PDB file of C-alpha atoms in Angstrom:
ATOM      1  CA  MET A 271     -22.809  24.716-122.158  1.00 55.00           C
ATOM      2  CA  SER A 272     -25.067  27.665-121.579  1.00 63.00           C
ATOM      3  CA  ARG A 273     -28.112  25.465-122.120  1.00 89.00           C
ATOM      4  CA  LEU A 274     -26.985  22.733-119.733  1.00 94.00           C
ATOM      5  CA  GLN A 275     -29.788  21.511-117.502  1.00 97.00           C
ATOM      6  CA  ILE A 276     -29.380  19.124-114.609  1.00 98.00           C
ATOM      7  CA  ARG A 277     -32.433  17.257-113.451  1.00 97.00           C
ATOM      8  CA  LYS A 278     -33.450  14.344-111.290  1.00 98.00           C
ATOM      9  CA  ASP A 279     -33.594  11.318-113.571  1.00 98.00           C
ATOM     10  CA  ASP A 280     -36.263   8.623-113.266  1.00 97.00           C
ATOM     11  CA  LEU A 281     -33.891   6.065-114.849  1.00 97.00           C
ATOM     12  CA  THR A 282     -36.407   4.939-117.458  1.00 97.00           C
ATOM     13  CA  GLY A 283     -34.867   6.452-120.608  1.00 97.00           C
ATOM     14  CA  LYS A 284     -32.705   4.592-123.121  1.00 98.00           C
ATOM     15  CA  LYS A 285     -29.998   7.284-123.133  1.00 97.00           C
ATOM     16  CA  ILE A 286     -29.374   7.122-119.395  1.00 98.00           C
ATOM     17  CA  ALA A 287     -29.502   3.313-119.466  1.00 97.00           C
ATOM     18  CA  ASP A 288     -26.901   3.279-122.264  1.00 97.00           C
ATOM     19  CA  LEU A 289     -24.597   5.729-120.448  1.00 97.00           C
ATOM     20  CA  LEU A 290     -24.782   3.752-117.209  1.00 97.00           C
ATOM     21  CA  ARG A 291     -24.152   0.484-119.074  1.00 95.00           C
ATOM     22  CA  GLU A 292     -21.086   2.079-120.721  1.00 94.00           C
ATOM     23  CA  HIS A 293     -19.934   3.249-117.287  1.00 95.00           C
ATOM     24  CA  LEU A 294     -20.258  -0.203-115.733  1.00 95.00           C
ATOM     25  CA  GLU A 295     -18.558  -1.928-118.698  1.00 94.00           C
ATOM     26  CA  ASN A 296     -15.677   0.561-118.549  1.00 94.00           C
ATOM     27  CA  MET A 297     -15.224  -0.005-114.814  1.00 94.00           C
ATOM     28  CA  TYR A 298     -14.905  -3.765-115.396  1.00 94.00           C
ATOM     29  CA  GLU A 299     -12.448  -3.153-118.275  1.00 94.00           C
ATOM     30  CA  ILE A 300     -10.020  -1.084-116.191  1.00 94.00           C
ATOM     31  CA  THR A 301     -10.530  -2.284-112.595  1.00 91.00           C
ATOM     32  CA  SER A 302     -10.250  -5.644-110.870  1.00 89.00           C
ATOM     33  CA  PRO A 303     -13.755  -7.141-110.574  1.00 89.00           C
ATOM     34  CA  GLN A 304     -13.595  -7.232-106.750  1.00 89.00           C
ATOM     35  CA  SER A 305     -12.793  -3.500-106.776  1.00 93.00           C
ATOM     36  CA  VAL A 306     -15.699  -2.366-108.969  1.00 94.00           C
ATOM     37  CA  HIS A 307     -18.197  -0.448-106.834  1.00 94.00           C
ATOM     38  CA  ALA A 308     -20.216   1.049-109.703  1.00 93.00           C
ATOM     39  CA  LEU A 309     -23.937   0.343-109.487  1.00 94.00           C
ATOM     40  CA  ASP A 310     -26.111  -1.070-112.215  1.00 93.00           C
ATOM     41  CA  LEU A 311     -29.390   0.498-113.274  1.00 94.00           C
ATOM     42  CA  GLU A 312     -31.489  -1.555-110.875  1.00 95.00           C
ATOM     43  CA  ALA A 313     -29.272  -0.730-107.877  1.00 96.00           C
ATOM     44  CA  LEU A 314     -29.462   2.976-108.762  1.00 97.00           C
ATOM     45  CA  ARG A 315     -33.255   2.761-108.467  1.00 97.00           C
ATOM     46  CA  SER A 316     -32.901   2.241-104.716  1.00 97.00           C
ATOM     47  CA  PRO A 317     -35.012   4.738-102.711  1.00 97.00           C
ATOM     48  CA  ASP A 318     -31.893   6.049-100.929  1.00 98.00           C
ATOM     49  CA  ILE A 319     -30.266   7.076-104.241  1.00 98.00           C
ATOM     50  CA  THR A 320     -31.079  10.102-106.401  1.00 98.00           C
ATOM     51  CA  LEU A 321     -29.537  10.183-109.852  1.00 98.00           C
ATOM     52  CA  PHE A 322     -29.091  13.476-111.661  1.00 98.00           C
ATOM     53  CA  SER A 323     -28.522  13.719-115.392  1.00 98.00           C
ATOM     54  CA  ALA A 324     -27.095  16.648-117.350  1.00 98.00           C
ATOM     55  CA  TRP A 325     -28.679  17.575-120.667  1.00 98.00           C
ATOM     56  CA  GLU A 326     -28.200  20.022-123.496  1.00 96.00           C
ATOM     57  CA  GLY A 327     -31.484  19.866-125.355  1.00 95.00           C
ATOM     58  CA  ASP A 328     -32.128  16.158-125.896  1.00 94.00           C
ATOM     59  CA  GLU A 329     -28.456  15.209-125.666  1.00 96.00           C
ATOM     60  CA  LEU A 330     -27.319  13.465-122.487  1.00 97.00           C
ATOM     61  CA  LEU A 331     -23.974  14.873-121.326  1.00 97.00           C
ATOM     62  CA  GLY A 332     -23.432  12.980-118.087  1.00 97.00           C
ATOM     63  CA  CYS A 333     -24.760  11.889-114.723  1.00 98.00           C
ATOM     64  CA  GLY A 334     -24.024  11.543-111.054  1.00 98.00           C
ATOM     65  CA  ALA A 335     -25.879  10.162-108.057  1.00 98.00           C
ATOM     66  CA  LEU A 336     -26.281  11.026-104.405  1.00 98.00           C
ATOM     67  CA  LYS A 337     -26.800   8.131-101.996  1.00 98.00           C
ATOM     68  CA  GLU A 338     -28.005   8.840 -98.486  1.00 98.00           C
ATOM     69  CA  LEU A 339     -25.814   6.941 -96.033  1.00 98.00           C
ATOM     70  CA  ASP A 340     -27.676   8.271 -92.999  1.00 97.00           C
ATOM     71  CA  SER A 341     -29.498  11.465 -92.055  1.00 97.00           C
ATOM     72  CA  ARG A 342     -26.195  13.396 -91.809  1.00 97.00           C
ATOM     73  CA  SER A 343     -24.066  12.025 -94.667  1.00 98.00           C
ATOM     74  CA  GLY A 344     -24.177  11.070 -98.296  1.00 98.00           C
ATOM     75  CA  GLU A 345     -22.068   9.364-100.928  1.00 98.00           C
ATOM     76  CA  ILE A 346     -21.415  10.331-104.526  1.00 98.00           C
ATOM     77  CA  LYS A 347     -22.002   7.451-106.935  1.00 98.00           C
ATOM     78  CA  SER A 348     -22.033   6.892-110.706  1.00 97.00           C
ATOM     79  CA  MET A 349     -20.264  10.049-111.839  1.00 97.00           C
ATOM     80  CA  ARG A 350     -19.918   9.748-115.607  1.00 96.00           C
ATOM     81  CA  THR A 351     -19.490  12.144-118.511  1.00 96.00           C
ATOM     82  CA  ALA A 352     -20.382  10.954-122.013  1.00 95.00           C
ATOM     83  CA  LYS A 353     -17.197  10.436-124.064  1.00 91.00           C
ATOM     84  CA  THR A 354     -18.020  13.178-126.559  1.00 91.00           C
ATOM     85  CA  HIS A 355     -18.487  15.756-123.784  1.00 93.00           C
ATOM     86  CA  ARG A 356     -15.399  15.160-121.651  1.00 91.00           C
ATOM     87  CA  ARG A 357     -13.156  18.086-120.701  1.00 89.00           C
ATOM     88  CA  ARG A 358     -16.024  20.569-121.094  1.00 91.00           C
ATOM     89  CA  GLY A 359     -16.864  21.042-117.412  1.00 94.00           C
ATOM     90  CA  VAL A 360     -19.830  18.658-117.326  1.00 96.00           C
ATOM     91  CA  ALA A 361     -18.522  16.712-114.312  1.00 97.00           C
ATOM     92  CA  SER A 362     -17.909  19.977-112.438  1.00 97.00           C
ATOM     93  CA  LYS A 363     -21.491  21.108-113.008  1.00 97.00           C
ATOM     94  CA  ILE A 364     -22.895  17.751-111.882  1.00 98.00           C
ATOM     95  CA  LEU A 365     -20.637  17.715-108.818  1.00 98.00           C
ATOM     96  CA  GLU A 366     -21.678  21.271-107.898  1.00 98.00           C
ATOM     97  CA  HIS A 367     -25.326  20.193-108.187  1.00 98.00           C
ATOM     98  CA  ILE A 368     -24.773  17.161-105.941  1.00 98.00           C
ATOM     99  CA  ILE A 369     -22.914  19.239-103.343  1.00 98.00           C
ATOM    100  CA  LYS A 370     -25.761  21.780-103.285  1.00 98.00           C
ATOM    101  CA  GLU A 371     -28.294  18.990-102.875  1.00 98.00           C
ATOM    102  CA  ALA A 372     -26.266  17.490-100.002  1.00 98.00           C
ATOM    103  CA  GLU A 373     -26.168  20.926 -98.353  1.00 98.00           C
ATOM    104  CA  ARG A 374     -29.917  21.314 -98.896  1.00 98.00           C
ATOM    105  CA  ARG A 375     -30.370  17.987 -97.099  1.00 98.00           C
ATOM    106  CA  ALA A 376     -28.192  19.376 -94.272  1.00 97.00           C
ATOM    107  CA  TYR A 377     -25.596  16.626 -94.542  1.00 98.00           C
ATOM    108  CA  ASP A 378     -22.465  17.189 -92.466  1.00 98.00           C
ATOM    109  CA  CYS A 379     -20.284  15.507 -95.082  1.00 98.00           C
ATOM    110  CA  LEU A 380     -20.196  13.982 -98.519  1.00 98.00           C
ATOM    111  CA  ASN A 381     -18.106  10.860 -99.188  1.00 98.00           C
ATOM    112  CA  LEU A 382     -16.982   8.949-102.239  1.00 98.00           C
ATOM    113  CA  GLU A 383     -14.942   6.020-103.451  1.00 98.00           C
ATOM    114  CA  THR A 384     -12.996   6.242-106.698  1.00 97.00           C
ATOM    115  CA  GLY A 385     -10.188   4.356-108.346  1.00 96.00           C
ATOM    116  CA  ALA A 386      -6.535   4.538-107.358  1.00 96.00           C
ATOM    117  CA  ILE A 387      -5.166   3.675-110.815  1.00 95.00           C
ATOM    118  CA  PRO A 388      -3.980   6.346-113.287  1.00 96.00           C
ATOM    119  CA  GLU A 389      -7.224   6.243-115.290  1.00 94.00           C
ATOM    120  CA  PHE A 390      -8.965   7.849-112.299  1.00 96.00           C
ATOM    121  CA  ALA A 391      -6.457  10.708-111.884  1.00 96.00           C
ATOM    122  CA  PRO A 392      -8.808  13.251-113.553  1.00 95.00           C
ATOM    123  CA  ALA A 393     -11.634  12.246-111.178  1.00 96.00           C
ATOM    124  CA  ARG A 394      -9.395  12.528-108.120  1.00 98.00           C
ATOM    125  CA  ALA A 395      -8.151  15.945-109.299  1.00 97.00           C
ATOM    126  CA  LEU A 396     -11.755  17.125-109.752  1.00 97.00           C
ATOM    127  CA  TYR A 397     -12.714  16.092-106.235  1.00 98.00           C
ATOM    128  CA  ILE A 398      -9.617  17.725-104.733  1.00 98.00           C
ATOM    129  CA  ARG A 399     -10.454  20.981-106.561  1.00 98.00           C
ATOM    130  CA  TYR A 400     -13.845  20.913-104.826  1.00 98.00           C
ATOM    131  CA  GLY A 401     -12.388  20.451-101.353  1.00 98.00           C
ATOM    132  CA  PHE A 402     -12.524  16.686-100.940  1.00 98.00           C
ATOM    133  CA  GLU A 403      -9.784  15.137 -98.817  1.00 98.00           C
ATOM    134  CA  TYR A 404      -8.546  11.577 -98.577  1.00 98.00           C
ATOM    135  CA  ARG A 405      -9.976   9.445 -95.797  1.00 98.00           C
ATOM    136  CA  SER A 406     -10.206   5.846 -94.627  1.00 98.00           C
ATOM    137  CA  PRO A 407     -12.895   3.485 -95.953  1.00 97.00           C
ATOM    138  CA  PHE A 408     -16.456   4.296 -94.884  1.00 97.00           C
ATOM    139  CA  ALA A 409     -19.841   2.521 -94.865  1.00 96.00           C
ATOM    140  CA  ASP A 410     -19.341  -1.070 -96.126  1.00 95.00           C
ATOM    141  CA  TYR A 411     -16.065  -0.400 -97.958  1.00 97.00           C
ATOM    142  CA  ILE A 412     -12.827  -2.103 -96.941  1.00 96.00           C
ATOM    143  CA  ASP A 413      -9.198  -1.179 -97.601  1.00 95.00           C
ATOM    144  CA  ASP A 414      -8.442  -1.944-101.236  1.00 95.00           C
ATOM    145  CA  PRO A 415      -5.287  -0.983-103.153  1.00 94.00           C
ATOM    146  CA  ASN A 416      -7.475  -0.180-106.171  1.00 95.00           C
ATOM    147  CA  SER A 417      -9.688   2.298-104.276  1.00 97.00           C
ATOM    148  CA  VAL A 418      -9.276   5.678-102.683  1.00 97.00           C
ATOM    149  CA  PHE A 419     -11.828   7.202-100.350  1.00 98.00           C
ATOM    150  CA  MET A 420     -12.540  10.906-100.015  1.00 98.00           C
ATOM    151  CA  THR A 421     -14.740  13.180 -97.940  1.00 98.00           C
ATOM    152  CA  LYS A 422     -15.848  16.795 -97.952  1.00 98.00           C
ATOM    153  CA  LYS A 423     -17.073  18.512 -94.801  1.00 98.00           C
ATOM    154  CA  LEU A 424     -20.182  20.575 -95.556  1.00 98.00           C
ATOM    155  CA  TYR A 425     -20.941  22.185 -92.169  1.00 80.00           C
TER     156      TYR A 425
END
């Protein structure tokens, strides 16, 4: 992954659209519909969301987004690694990039919602490795047995 590049994505390319569609479909396959908080392509185009994509040449490896909740906090959204690139550290690189961007924006904390079911165990382990801790629901989220909420203090 020495040639991995992470860049702000304008969400107009077919590859990113396909990866995000796969992500959304997978979330509906494994999670109760009322517990799916993944955003579709149009929702990710919101001005308060910045999506970053990871590339090796012209191959899309994964993506992750940073949503501004307010001037002091953000939320991680749409973390996804392409199937053929899993377990290669792609998610770690994207997460590191998002954390650095949140620090650059001078956020006090970074929050996220992820699944509570076993399929999300690798995601939860990744976030814990990077210093995220469990918390109560935030923003518009409500208690949900299918969701866990996490936060990382930045300053």
